[in-house]
XYZ file of C-alpha atoms in Angstrom:
401
model
C 2.539 -22.578 -20.427
C 6.241 -22.025 -21.082
C 8.503 -23.560 -18.434
C 9.824 -20.981 -15.953
C 7.925 -18.174 -17.691
C 7.999 -16.046 -14.535
C 11.596 -16.727 -13.522
C 13.788 -13.672 -12.804
C 17.577 -13.859 -12.639
C 19.736 -11.959 -10.137
C 20.851 -9.575 -12.866
C 17.274 -8.902 -13.940
C 16.223 -8.172 -10.354
C 19.121 -5.744 -10.023
C 18.014 -4.011 -13.234
C 14.480 -3.724 -11.888
C 15.809 -2.118 -8.691
C 17.872 0.370 -10.695
C 14.862 1.154 -12.908
C 12.731 1.858 -9.837
C 15.364 4.251 -8.492
C 15.482 6.089 -11.823
C 11.682 6.387 -11.895
C 11.665 7.725 -8.305
C 14.213 10.392 -9.223
C 12.133 11.393 -12.247
C 8.945 11.589 -10.159
C 10.649 13.824 -7.600
C 11.597 16.296 -10.333
C 8.179 16.891 -11.895
C 4.554 15.813 -11.862
C 3.061 13.530 -14.463
C 5.822 10.926 -14.314
C 5.337 7.165 -14.069
C 5.814 7.287 -10.299
C 3.802 10.163 -8.876
C 6.081 10.558 -5.800
C 3.404 12.518 -3.938
C 4.702 14.548 -0.978
C 2.498 14.505 2.119
C 2.477 17.877 3.874
C 2.026 16.374 7.317
C 5.149 16.154 9.439
C 4.321 13.655 12.184
C 5.311 14.201 15.765
C 7.660 11.480 16.959
C 7.007 11.899 20.684
C 4.370 13.297 23.039
C 1.553 12.724 20.561
C -1.490 12.746 22.807
C -5.247 13.065 22.431
C -8.261 11.395 20.860
C -9.019 11.064 17.164
C -11.612 9.344 15.029
C -9.685 7.176 12.578
C -11.071 5.819 9.309
C -9.386 3.294 7.036
C -10.788 2.821 3.532
C -8.951 0.000 1.778
C -9.430 -1.974 -1.389
C -11.961 -4.346 0.168
C -12.660 -3.387 3.771
C -13.460 -0.257 5.754
C -12.643 0.267 9.431
C -13.425 2.930 11.996
C -12.334 3.489 15.585
C -11.530 6.115 18.163
C -7.889 6.060 19.214
C -6.633 7.610 22.423
C -2.895 8.258 22.246
C -1.351 8.670 25.677
C 2.236 8.271 26.842
C 3.245 6.495 23.634
C 0.411 3.955 23.817
C -2.621 3.662 21.562
C -5.948 2.565 23.059
C -8.629 1.654 20.518
C -12.371 1.828 20.992
C -13.869 -0.538 20.143
C -11.051 -3.103 20.298
C -9.442 -3.377 16.839
C -12.082 -1.000 15.455
C -15.325 -1.791 13.697
C -15.004 -3.313 10.261
C -17.252 -3.868 7.271
C -16.885 -5.262 3.788
C -17.136 -2.439 1.252
C -16.781 -4.407 -1.978
C -20.068 -2.745 -2.935
C -18.102 0.429 -3.767
C -16.774 -1.412 -6.831
C -20.333 -1.676 -8.206
C -20.823 0.298 -11.452
C -22.757 3.492 -10.716
C -21.864 3.587 -7.013
C -21.940 7.226 -5.847
C -20.128 9.480 -3.399
C -23.353 9.849 -1.383
C -23.629 6.076 -1.055
C -19.988 5.822 0.021
C -20.426 8.501 2.684
C -23.554 6.788 4.017
C -21.744 3.441 4.239
C -18.908 5.130 6.136
C -21.200 7.067 8.488
C -23.220 3.989 9.451
C -20.168 2.470 11.114
C -19.102 5.421 13.247
C -22.262 7.076 14.539
C -22.094 5.367 17.957
C -18.373 5.448 18.760
C -17.695 9.204 19.171
C -18.800 11.102 22.273
C -17.145 14.533 21.884
C -15.579 16.799 19.254
C -12.322 15.435 17.846
C -10.215 15.491 14.688
C -10.382 12.827 11.990
C -7.407 10.841 10.685
C -8.457 9.340 7.363
C -6.373 6.561 5.851
C -7.386 6.653 2.170
C -5.770 3.875 0.166
C -5.976 5.394 -3.307
C -3.777 7.850 -5.247
C -4.413 11.308 -3.816
C -2.340 14.504 -3.831
C -1.684 15.876 -0.345
C -2.693 19.500 0.252
C -1.020 21.978 2.640
C -4.118 21.952 4.882
C -3.779 18.200 5.467
C -6.561 17.161 3.095
C -5.869 15.399 -0.215
C -7.263 15.503 -3.761
C -8.192 12.227 -5.441
C -6.014 11.625 -8.514
C -7.578 8.377 -9.692
C -9.235 5.253 -8.377
C -7.523 1.842 -8.374
C -8.405 -1.673 -7.152
C -11.568 -1.872 -9.233
C -13.258 1.278 -7.827
C -14.540 3.979 -10.207
C -16.593 6.741 -8.492
C -15.820 9.338 -11.137
C -17.583 12.294 -9.459
C -14.916 12.203 -6.715
C -11.881 12.334 -9.032
C -10.071 15.675 -8.789
C -11.987 16.614 -5.619
C -10.920 16.833 -1.948
C -11.217 13.549 -0.099
C -11.544 14.601 3.545
C -13.527 17.836 3.817
C -16.666 16.594 1.971
C -16.820 13.523 4.198
C -16.314 15.597 7.363
C -19.023 18.026 6.246
C -21.365 15.107 5.549
C -20.738 13.679 9.033
C -21.196 17.064 10.696
C -24.416 17.542 8.720
C -25.910 14.516 10.448
C -26.183 16.653 13.631
C -24.254 14.241 15.765
C -20.724 14.708 17.083
C -18.924 17.647 15.492
C -15.532 16.931 13.946
C -12.885 19.626 14.234
C -10.620 18.867 11.263
C -9.424 16.115 8.974
C -6.005 14.843 7.880
C -5.888 12.463 4.913
C -3.003 10.090 4.357
C -2.378 7.110 2.126
C -2.365 3.677 3.782
C 1.329 3.332 3.002
C 2.059 6.672 4.672
C -0.031 5.538 7.657
C 2.172 2.444 7.964
C 5.213 4.694 7.630
C 3.975 6.902 10.497
C 3.168 3.891 12.670
C 6.760 2.704 12.276
C 7.904 5.813 14.138
C 6.680 4.146 17.332
C 9.775 1.940 16.929
C 12.576 4.490 17.511
C 16.269 4.133 16.762
C 16.371 3.410 13.015
C 18.227 5.435 10.401
C 15.380 5.239 7.873
C 11.730 4.197 7.743
C 9.651 2.666 4.933
C 5.951 1.864 4.775
C 4.924 -1.001 2.495
C 1.575 -2.433 1.431
C 1.264 -5.762 -0.394
C -2.354 -6.821 -0.209
C -5.200 -6.110 -2.616
C -2.866 -3.499 -4.101
C 0.733 -2.473 -3.470
C 2.626 0.724 -2.700
C 5.594 2.177 -0.792
C 6.285 5.355 1.205
C 9.332 6.817 2.943
C 10.721 10.036 4.412
C 12.863 12.043 1.978
C 14.767 15.298 2.401
C 12.433 18.067 1.221
C 15.191 19.668 -0.844
C 15.451 16.483 -2.944
C 11.804 16.824 -4.010
C 12.660 19.326 -6.714
C 9.092 19.809 -7.944
C 8.064 21.518 -4.682
C 11.147 23.685 -4.141
C 9.283 26.814 -5.290
C 6.370 26.285 -2.888
C 7.770 24.453 0.151
C 10.706 25.986 2.008
C 10.456 24.476 5.502
C 13.137 21.850 4.788
C 13.585 18.697 6.841
C 12.104 15.332 5.952
C 8.760 14.926 4.191
C 6.732 11.736 3.799
C 6.490 10.707 0.149
C 3.846 8.361 -1.231
C 5.530 6.888 -4.306
C 2.442 5.259 -5.858
C 4.830 2.489 -6.824
C 1.997 0.279 -8.044
C 2.164 2.275 -11.288
C 5.829 1.346 -11.860
C 6.396 -0.454 -15.171
C 9.248 -2.845 -14.412
C 11.330 -4.440 -17.137
C 10.879 -8.162 -17.807
C 7.097 -8.357 -17.596
C 5.717 -11.214 -19.695
C 3.120 -11.565 -22.444
C 0.818 -13.039 -19.782
C 1.120 -9.805 -17.793
C 0.101 -7.971 -20.946
C -3.060 -10.069 -21.202
C -3.960 -9.329 -17.569
C -3.418 -5.623 -18.183
C -5.547 -5.606 -21.339
C -8.427 -7.323 -19.540
C -8.323 -4.944 -16.566
C -10.530 -1.867 -16.112
C -7.490 0.437 -16.358
C -5.244 -0.827 -19.190
C -1.775 0.682 -19.169
C -1.919 1.678 -15.501
C -0.667 -0.011 -12.324
C 1.495 -2.531 -14.188
C 3.642 -3.336 -11.141
C 0.534 -3.802 -9.010
C -0.920 -6.164 -11.633
C 2.213 -8.339 -11.442
C 2.487 -8.293 -7.651
C -0.703 -7.748 -5.685
C -3.367 -10.048 -4.343
C -6.080 -8.730 -6.614
C -4.215 -9.927 -9.709
C -2.160 -13.053 -8.919
C -5.102 -15.322 -9.686
C -5.719 -13.417 -12.924
C -2.114 -14.099 -13.965
C -2.606 -17.837 -13.424
C -5.849 -17.820 -15.401
C -4.201 -15.928 -18.269
C -1.347 -18.461 -18.309
C -3.881 -21.263 -18.933
C -6.476 -19.635 -21.216
C -8.166 -22.928 -22.124
C -8.731 -23.927 -18.492
C -11.605 -23.142 -16.140
C -10.913 -21.812 -12.645
C -13.152 -21.084 -9.705
C -14.428 -17.496 -9.641
C -13.239 -15.296 -8.133
C -9.746 -16.792 -8.136
C -7.668 -14.452 -5.980
C -4.351 -14.611 -4.124
C -5.904 -16.414 -1.168
C -7.038 -19.250 -3.420
C -3.671 -19.252 -5.168
C -1.820 -19.693 -1.853
C -4.332 -22.410 -0.959
C -3.307 -24.174 -4.158
C 0.312 -24.073 -2.979
C -0.527 -25.369 0.480
C -2.762 -28.210 -0.771
C -1.243 -29.150 -4.143
C -2.748 -32.647 -4.347
C -6.130 -31.160 -5.193
C -4.870 -29.433 -8.361
C -3.071 -30.304 -11.561
C 0.730 -30.233 -11.115
C 1.176 -27.696 -13.922
C -1.221 -25.303 -12.166
C 0.621 -25.660 -8.873
C 3.997 -25.156 -10.516
C 2.806 -21.988 -12.253
C 1.167 -20.706 -9.078
C 4.420 -21.153 -7.169
C 6.331 -19.255 -9.883
C 3.813 -16.400 -9.787
C 3.909 -16.247 -5.981
C 7.713 -16.268 -5.880
C 8.006 -13.664 -8.636
C 5.671 -11.363 -6.740
C 7.937 -11.538 -3.674
C 11.036 -10.973 -5.800
C 9.517 -7.942 -7.523
C 8.603 -6.445 -4.157
C 12.173 -7.061 -2.981
C 13.584 -5.380 -6.090
C 11.378 -2.327 -5.598
C 12.467 -2.071 -1.959
C 16.108 -2.394 -2.966
C 15.641 0.451 -5.451
C 14.024 2.630 -2.797
C 16.703 1.875 -0.206
C 19.348 2.744 -2.796
C 17.566 6.076 -3.280
C 17.564 6.778 0.460
C 21.195 5.740 0.703
C 22.118 8.148 -2.115
C 20.770 10.992 0.029
C 22.358 9.807 3.280
C 25.352 7.484 3.171
C 25.183 6.940 6.945
C 21.987 4.869 6.689
C 22.622 1.360 7.970
C 19.343 0.330 9.605
C 15.879 0.443 8.055
C 12.522 -0.134 9.746
C 10.080 -1.598 7.220
C 6.482 -1.545 8.465
C 4.695 -3.970 6.180
C 0.948 -4.377 5.795
C -1.261 -6.534 3.600
C -2.620 -10.063 3.631
C -0.416 -11.191 0.751
C 2.784 -9.958 2.386
C 2.036 -12.000 5.519
C 0.684 -15.036 3.656
C 2.411 -18.396 3.540
C 2.906 -21.472 1.426
C 2.667 -24.395 3.846
C 5.019 -26.338 1.581
C 7.579 -23.597 1.072
C 8.906 -20.308 2.377
C 6.590 -17.655 3.717
C 6.109 -14.663 1.435
C 7.833 -12.148 3.703
C 10.807 -14.504 4.122
C 11.212 -14.685 0.343
C 11.062 -10.895 0.172
C 13.767 -10.473 2.809
C 16.049 -13.114 1.273
C 15.769 -11.540 -2.179
C 16.128 -8.028 -0.765
C 19.447 -8.785 0.926
C 20.725 -10.485 -2.227
C 19.788 -7.526 -4.451
C 21.184 -4.987 -1.983
C 24.481 -6.876 -1.990
C 24.526 -6.789 -5.807
C 23.963 -3.024 -5.593
C 26.875 -2.588 -3.174
C 24.768 -2.119 -0.027
C 25.562 -5.295 1.888
C 25.952 -3.311 5.129
C 22.240 -2.429 5.295
C 20.094 -4.192 7.925
C 16.324 -4.267 7.357
C 13.877 -5.157 10.123
C 10.388 -6.061 8.914
C 7.733 -5.010 11.421
C 4.228 -6.434 11.546
C 2.121 -4.053 13.625
C -1.474 -4.627 14.580
C -3.673 -1.705 13.537
C -0.742 0.145 11.942
C -3.043 2.066 9.561
C -5.230 3.272 12.406
C -2.318 4.230 14.657
C -0.567 6.064 11.823
C -3.786 7.933 10.998
C -4.194 9.007 14.623
C -0.605 10.313 14.651
C -1.417 12.329 11.519
C -4.647 13.731 12.980
C -2.951 14.803 16.220
C 0.322 16.125 14.741
């Protein structure tokens, strides 16, 4: 492998940030752009959100369910931390909507005791609808249940659950996991701007934008104010990807899509290492967790593997920082008074660590401040928040807003 193949200079990172900002602006003008910039037509309450909601969280690997009681600004979960199951089976070829609904229903049938709304955190590209539901645009993260593409996400599941003749559900609000993290951040008041970030199996960002800046909805949405926007930033094609990234993309189930995600997220970091050493054999599956294990226990592996793994890990953090810098620049262009940003970050990769080097989130923050300074925004302060059950809390806020 070429020495320092994955190295990015300060100037290159700045260019990536600027490119992200340009792609955001394009996605806000019209549909069909590289970044979907999907508005979510749910304006969350920021205080006095009270009541009970069933919350569901369907991620790239796991599924969780719980009942959340929001009262006086506090969230009580039943059962504690929710019930969780591995749903890797949904990546099986031929897996159906009916099978998915059954898997989801099995986990929740005993935790609801009265009618309540559903807050559904759905971690795949979906277009928000005015009624709070969402329409599936496409699957990512290795899932491909084609019968669900182009269809509503929430109502069919709610109807399935109500058809089981158990607890009746009174409505459903569907939000992306990144938007759920964004909503959860609102429990930390006092910031000028809020961002939700996921860096785990996949990656994405969300933020609140002035509705009048989302030009593509100006003819249909006139309420004004701030709207949550799910950028679907995993589909960003940043400059300075390598030939190795091209190999990973070609081998994936969705060539040409999610190029940023394939350079950054936990599902793909191990694939990048394997593509960099095509003649070598690696343990299968070789994911981000095993890659970080390689960094923490380097004596077990060949030095060239460890060196490449560290480059890939660092580049991932730098790319995330560049994308955040581009987004913050976008927010700043709409409101020059922004000086403090609350970043609610989720995902196992984001909170991972190299026992022999800097933690991932520390590398992100260091790079972010450096890029922001290069962009002329050295006065911005970013607080990174790690919140337990952020997806579930954000989904409950959506359901009860």
